[in-house]
Short mmCIF file of C-alpha atoms in Angstrom, two decimals:
data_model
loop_
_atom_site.label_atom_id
_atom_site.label_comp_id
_atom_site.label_asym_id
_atom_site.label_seq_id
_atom_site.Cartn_x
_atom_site.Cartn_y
_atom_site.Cartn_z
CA UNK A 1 -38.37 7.88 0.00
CA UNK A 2 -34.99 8.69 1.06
CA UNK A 3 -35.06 10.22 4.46
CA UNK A 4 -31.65 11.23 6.18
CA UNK A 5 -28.10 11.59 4.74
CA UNK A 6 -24.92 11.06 5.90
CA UNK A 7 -21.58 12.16 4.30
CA UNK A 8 -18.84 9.90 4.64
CA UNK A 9 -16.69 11.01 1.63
CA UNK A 10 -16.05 14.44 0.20
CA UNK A 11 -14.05 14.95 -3.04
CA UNK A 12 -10.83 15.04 -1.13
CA UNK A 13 -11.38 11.44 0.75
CA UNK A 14 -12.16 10.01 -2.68
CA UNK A 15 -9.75 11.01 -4.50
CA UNK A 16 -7.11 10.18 -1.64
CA UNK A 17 -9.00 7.06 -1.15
CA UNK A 18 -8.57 5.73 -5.38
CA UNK A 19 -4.54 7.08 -5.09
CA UNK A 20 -4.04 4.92 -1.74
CA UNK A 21 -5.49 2.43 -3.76
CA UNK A 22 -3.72 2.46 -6.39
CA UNK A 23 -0.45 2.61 -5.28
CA UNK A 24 -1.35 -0.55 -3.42
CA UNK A 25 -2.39 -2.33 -6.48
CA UNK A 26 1.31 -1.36 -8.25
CA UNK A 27 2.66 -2.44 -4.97
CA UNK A 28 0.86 -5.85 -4.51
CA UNK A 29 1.36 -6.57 -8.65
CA UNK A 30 4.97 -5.69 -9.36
CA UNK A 31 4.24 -2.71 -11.29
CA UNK A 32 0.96 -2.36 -14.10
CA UNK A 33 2.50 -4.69 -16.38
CA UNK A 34 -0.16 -7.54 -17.39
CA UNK A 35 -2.87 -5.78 -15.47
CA UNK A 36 -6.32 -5.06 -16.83
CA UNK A 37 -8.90 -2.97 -14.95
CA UNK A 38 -12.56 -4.00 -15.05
CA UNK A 39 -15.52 -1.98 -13.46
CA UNK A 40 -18.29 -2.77 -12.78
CA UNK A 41 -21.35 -0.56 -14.21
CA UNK A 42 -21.70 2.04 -13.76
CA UNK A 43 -19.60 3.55 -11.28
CA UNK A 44 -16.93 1.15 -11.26
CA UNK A 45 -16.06 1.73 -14.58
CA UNK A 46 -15.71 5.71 -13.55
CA UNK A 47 -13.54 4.48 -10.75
CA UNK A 48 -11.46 2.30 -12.76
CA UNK A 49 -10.81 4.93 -15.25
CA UNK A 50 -9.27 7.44 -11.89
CA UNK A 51 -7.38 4.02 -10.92
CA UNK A 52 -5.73 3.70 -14.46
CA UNK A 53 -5.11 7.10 -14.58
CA UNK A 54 -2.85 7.31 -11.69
CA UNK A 55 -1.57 4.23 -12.15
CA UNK A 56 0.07 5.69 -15.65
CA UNK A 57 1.41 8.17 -13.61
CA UNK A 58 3.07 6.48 -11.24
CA UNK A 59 4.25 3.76 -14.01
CA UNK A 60 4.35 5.18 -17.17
CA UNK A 61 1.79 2.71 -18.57
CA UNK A 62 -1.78 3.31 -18.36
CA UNK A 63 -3.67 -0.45 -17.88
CA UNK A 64 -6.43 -1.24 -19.87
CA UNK A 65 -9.84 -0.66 -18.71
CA UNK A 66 -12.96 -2.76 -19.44
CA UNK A 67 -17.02 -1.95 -18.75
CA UNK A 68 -18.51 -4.80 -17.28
CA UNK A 69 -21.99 -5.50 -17.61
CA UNK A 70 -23.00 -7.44 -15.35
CA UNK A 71 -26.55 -7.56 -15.32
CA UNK A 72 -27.35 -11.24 -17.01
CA UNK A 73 -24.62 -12.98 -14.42
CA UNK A 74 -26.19 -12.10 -11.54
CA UNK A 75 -28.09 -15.03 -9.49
CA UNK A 76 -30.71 -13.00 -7.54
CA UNK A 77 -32.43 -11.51 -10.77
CA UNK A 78 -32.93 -14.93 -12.72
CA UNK A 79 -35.43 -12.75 -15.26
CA UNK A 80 -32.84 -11.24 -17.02
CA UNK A 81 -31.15 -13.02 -19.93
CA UNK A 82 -27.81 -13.07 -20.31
CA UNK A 83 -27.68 -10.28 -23.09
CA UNK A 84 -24.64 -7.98 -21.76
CA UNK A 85 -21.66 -7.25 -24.11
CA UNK A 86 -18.48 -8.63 -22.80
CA UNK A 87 -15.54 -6.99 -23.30
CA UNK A 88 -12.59 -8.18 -25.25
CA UNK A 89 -9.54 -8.19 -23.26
CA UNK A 90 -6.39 -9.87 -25.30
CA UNK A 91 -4.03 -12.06 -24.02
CA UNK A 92 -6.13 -12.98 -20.89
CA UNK A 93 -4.65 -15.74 -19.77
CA UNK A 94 -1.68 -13.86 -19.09
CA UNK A 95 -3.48 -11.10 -17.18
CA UNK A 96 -4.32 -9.97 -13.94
CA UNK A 97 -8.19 -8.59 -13.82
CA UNK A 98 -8.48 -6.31 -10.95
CA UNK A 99 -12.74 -5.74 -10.87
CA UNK A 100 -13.52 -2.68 -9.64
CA UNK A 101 -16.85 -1.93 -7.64
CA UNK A 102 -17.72 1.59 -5.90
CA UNK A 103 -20.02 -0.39 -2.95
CA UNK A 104 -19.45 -4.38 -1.55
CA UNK A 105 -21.73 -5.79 -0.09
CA UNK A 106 -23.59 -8.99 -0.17
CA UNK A 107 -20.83 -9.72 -2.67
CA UNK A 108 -23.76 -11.13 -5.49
CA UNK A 109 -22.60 -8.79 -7.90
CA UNK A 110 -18.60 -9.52 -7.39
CA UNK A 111 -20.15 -12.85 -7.74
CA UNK A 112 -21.43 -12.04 -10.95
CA UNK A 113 -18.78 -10.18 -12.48
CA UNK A 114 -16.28 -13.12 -11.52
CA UNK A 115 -18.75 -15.11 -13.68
CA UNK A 116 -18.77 -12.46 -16.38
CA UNK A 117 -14.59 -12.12 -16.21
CA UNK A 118 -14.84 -16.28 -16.77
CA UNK A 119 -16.84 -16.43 -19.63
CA UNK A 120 -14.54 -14.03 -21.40
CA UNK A 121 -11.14 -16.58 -20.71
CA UNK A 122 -9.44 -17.71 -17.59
CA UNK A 123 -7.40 -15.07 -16.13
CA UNK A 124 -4.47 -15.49 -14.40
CA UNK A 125 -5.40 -14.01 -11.76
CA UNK A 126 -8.47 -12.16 -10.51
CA UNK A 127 -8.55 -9.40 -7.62
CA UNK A 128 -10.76 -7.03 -6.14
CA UNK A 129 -10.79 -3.21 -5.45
CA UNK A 130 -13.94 -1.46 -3.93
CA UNK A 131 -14.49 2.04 -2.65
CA UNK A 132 -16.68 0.83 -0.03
CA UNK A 133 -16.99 -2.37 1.95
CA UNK A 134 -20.02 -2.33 4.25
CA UNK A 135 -20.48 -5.93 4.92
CA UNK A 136 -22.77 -8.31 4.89
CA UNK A 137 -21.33 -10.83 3.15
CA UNK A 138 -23.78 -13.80 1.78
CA UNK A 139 -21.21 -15.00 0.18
CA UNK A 140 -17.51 -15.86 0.85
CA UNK A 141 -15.79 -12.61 -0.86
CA UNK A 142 -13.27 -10.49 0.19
CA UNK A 143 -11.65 -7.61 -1.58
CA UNK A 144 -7.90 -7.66 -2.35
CA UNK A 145 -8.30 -3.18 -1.90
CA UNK A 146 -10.73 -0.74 -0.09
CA UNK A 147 -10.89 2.30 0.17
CA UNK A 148 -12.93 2.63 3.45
CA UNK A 149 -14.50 0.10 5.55
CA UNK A 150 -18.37 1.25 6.26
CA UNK A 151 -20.09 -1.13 8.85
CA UNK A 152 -23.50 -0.17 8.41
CA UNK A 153 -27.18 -1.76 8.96
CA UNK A 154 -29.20 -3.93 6.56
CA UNK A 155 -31.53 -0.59 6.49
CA UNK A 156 -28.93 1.82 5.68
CA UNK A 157 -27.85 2.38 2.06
CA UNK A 158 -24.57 3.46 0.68
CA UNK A 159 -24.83 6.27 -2.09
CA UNK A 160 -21.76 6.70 -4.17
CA UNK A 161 -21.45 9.88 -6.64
CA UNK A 162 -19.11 10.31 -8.67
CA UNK A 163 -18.59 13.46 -11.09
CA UNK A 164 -18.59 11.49 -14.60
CA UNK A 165 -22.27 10.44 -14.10
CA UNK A 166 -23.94 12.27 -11.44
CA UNK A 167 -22.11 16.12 -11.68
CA UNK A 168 -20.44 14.94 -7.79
CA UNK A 169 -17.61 13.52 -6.03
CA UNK A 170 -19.04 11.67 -2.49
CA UNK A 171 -20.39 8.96 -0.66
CA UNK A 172 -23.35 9.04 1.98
CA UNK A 173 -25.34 6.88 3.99
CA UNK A 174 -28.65 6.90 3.35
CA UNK A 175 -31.44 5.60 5.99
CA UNK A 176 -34.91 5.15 4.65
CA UNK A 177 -34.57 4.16 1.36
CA UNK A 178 -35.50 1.67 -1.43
CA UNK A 179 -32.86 -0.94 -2.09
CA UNK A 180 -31.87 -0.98 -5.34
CA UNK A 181 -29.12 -4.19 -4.98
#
């Protein structure tokens, strides 16, 4: 049972928070050229979607943007088989795959969808973009772009709406609640 809630992010600071981020993936990677967007489901793949959208304003080319499933890659749920779709992304070996994540934490499902972004080619080059990092880490992963660092405690959970699939744009903490990582 969720108890209290917290709002961290409104509409505005999420939508300033994906531009900022943006323009700093341009920055970092020359331009969008070669660059291939992947989120992670389900709310990455909303967030990618914003990310690819202002990066084709900025550059005139919209990157392509994948749905990762993650879901049979990941090493703290050995039940599940590995029975996600992959995406096809062309030319991979020439390509930058930025993964793109609304909450990092323990950094098991980066883990994963590193694992899933392997089995489809080897990549140039692979980065990281999350909304949220909150800490945590049990494992060594670091995003490349955040949008806003969150410390918070192992019993506080980060809630991230966004409008495509939940009728919102925000983020909250959330104390008293079932983790669903």
């Amino acid at each position: 049972m969720e108890q209290k809630k917290a709002e961290i992010m409104d509409e505005g600071a999420m939508r300033r928070a994906i531009n900022r981020i943006s323009y700093e993936v341009i920055e970092r990677n020359h331009g969008a050229t070669d660059l291939v967007l992947a989120g992670i489901r389900t709310r990455g793949v909303y967030l990618a979607e914003r990310m690819a959208d202002k990066i084709a304003e900025v550059e005139g080319t919209r990157p392509q943007v994948v749905s990762l499933d993650i879901t049979g890659f990941r090493d703290d749920h050995p039940e599940d088989p590995i029975a996600c779709q992959l995406p096809q992304i062309d030319d991979i070996p020439q390509k930058t795959v930025l993964i793109v994540d609304d909450v990092l934490s323990t950094g098991r499902t980066v883990r994963a969808a590193m694992e899933a972004v392997l089995h489809m080619g080897r990549a140039q080059r692979i980065q990281l973009a999350a909304l949220i990092d909150r800490g945590h880490r049990e494992l060594p992963i670091r995003p490349d772009f955040v949008g806003k660092n969150l410390p918070t405690s192992r019993t506080e959970l980060v809630r991230v709406y966004v409008k495509e699939y939940d009728g919102k744009d925000s983020v909250f903490i959330v104390t008293g609640a079932q983790s669903v990582e």
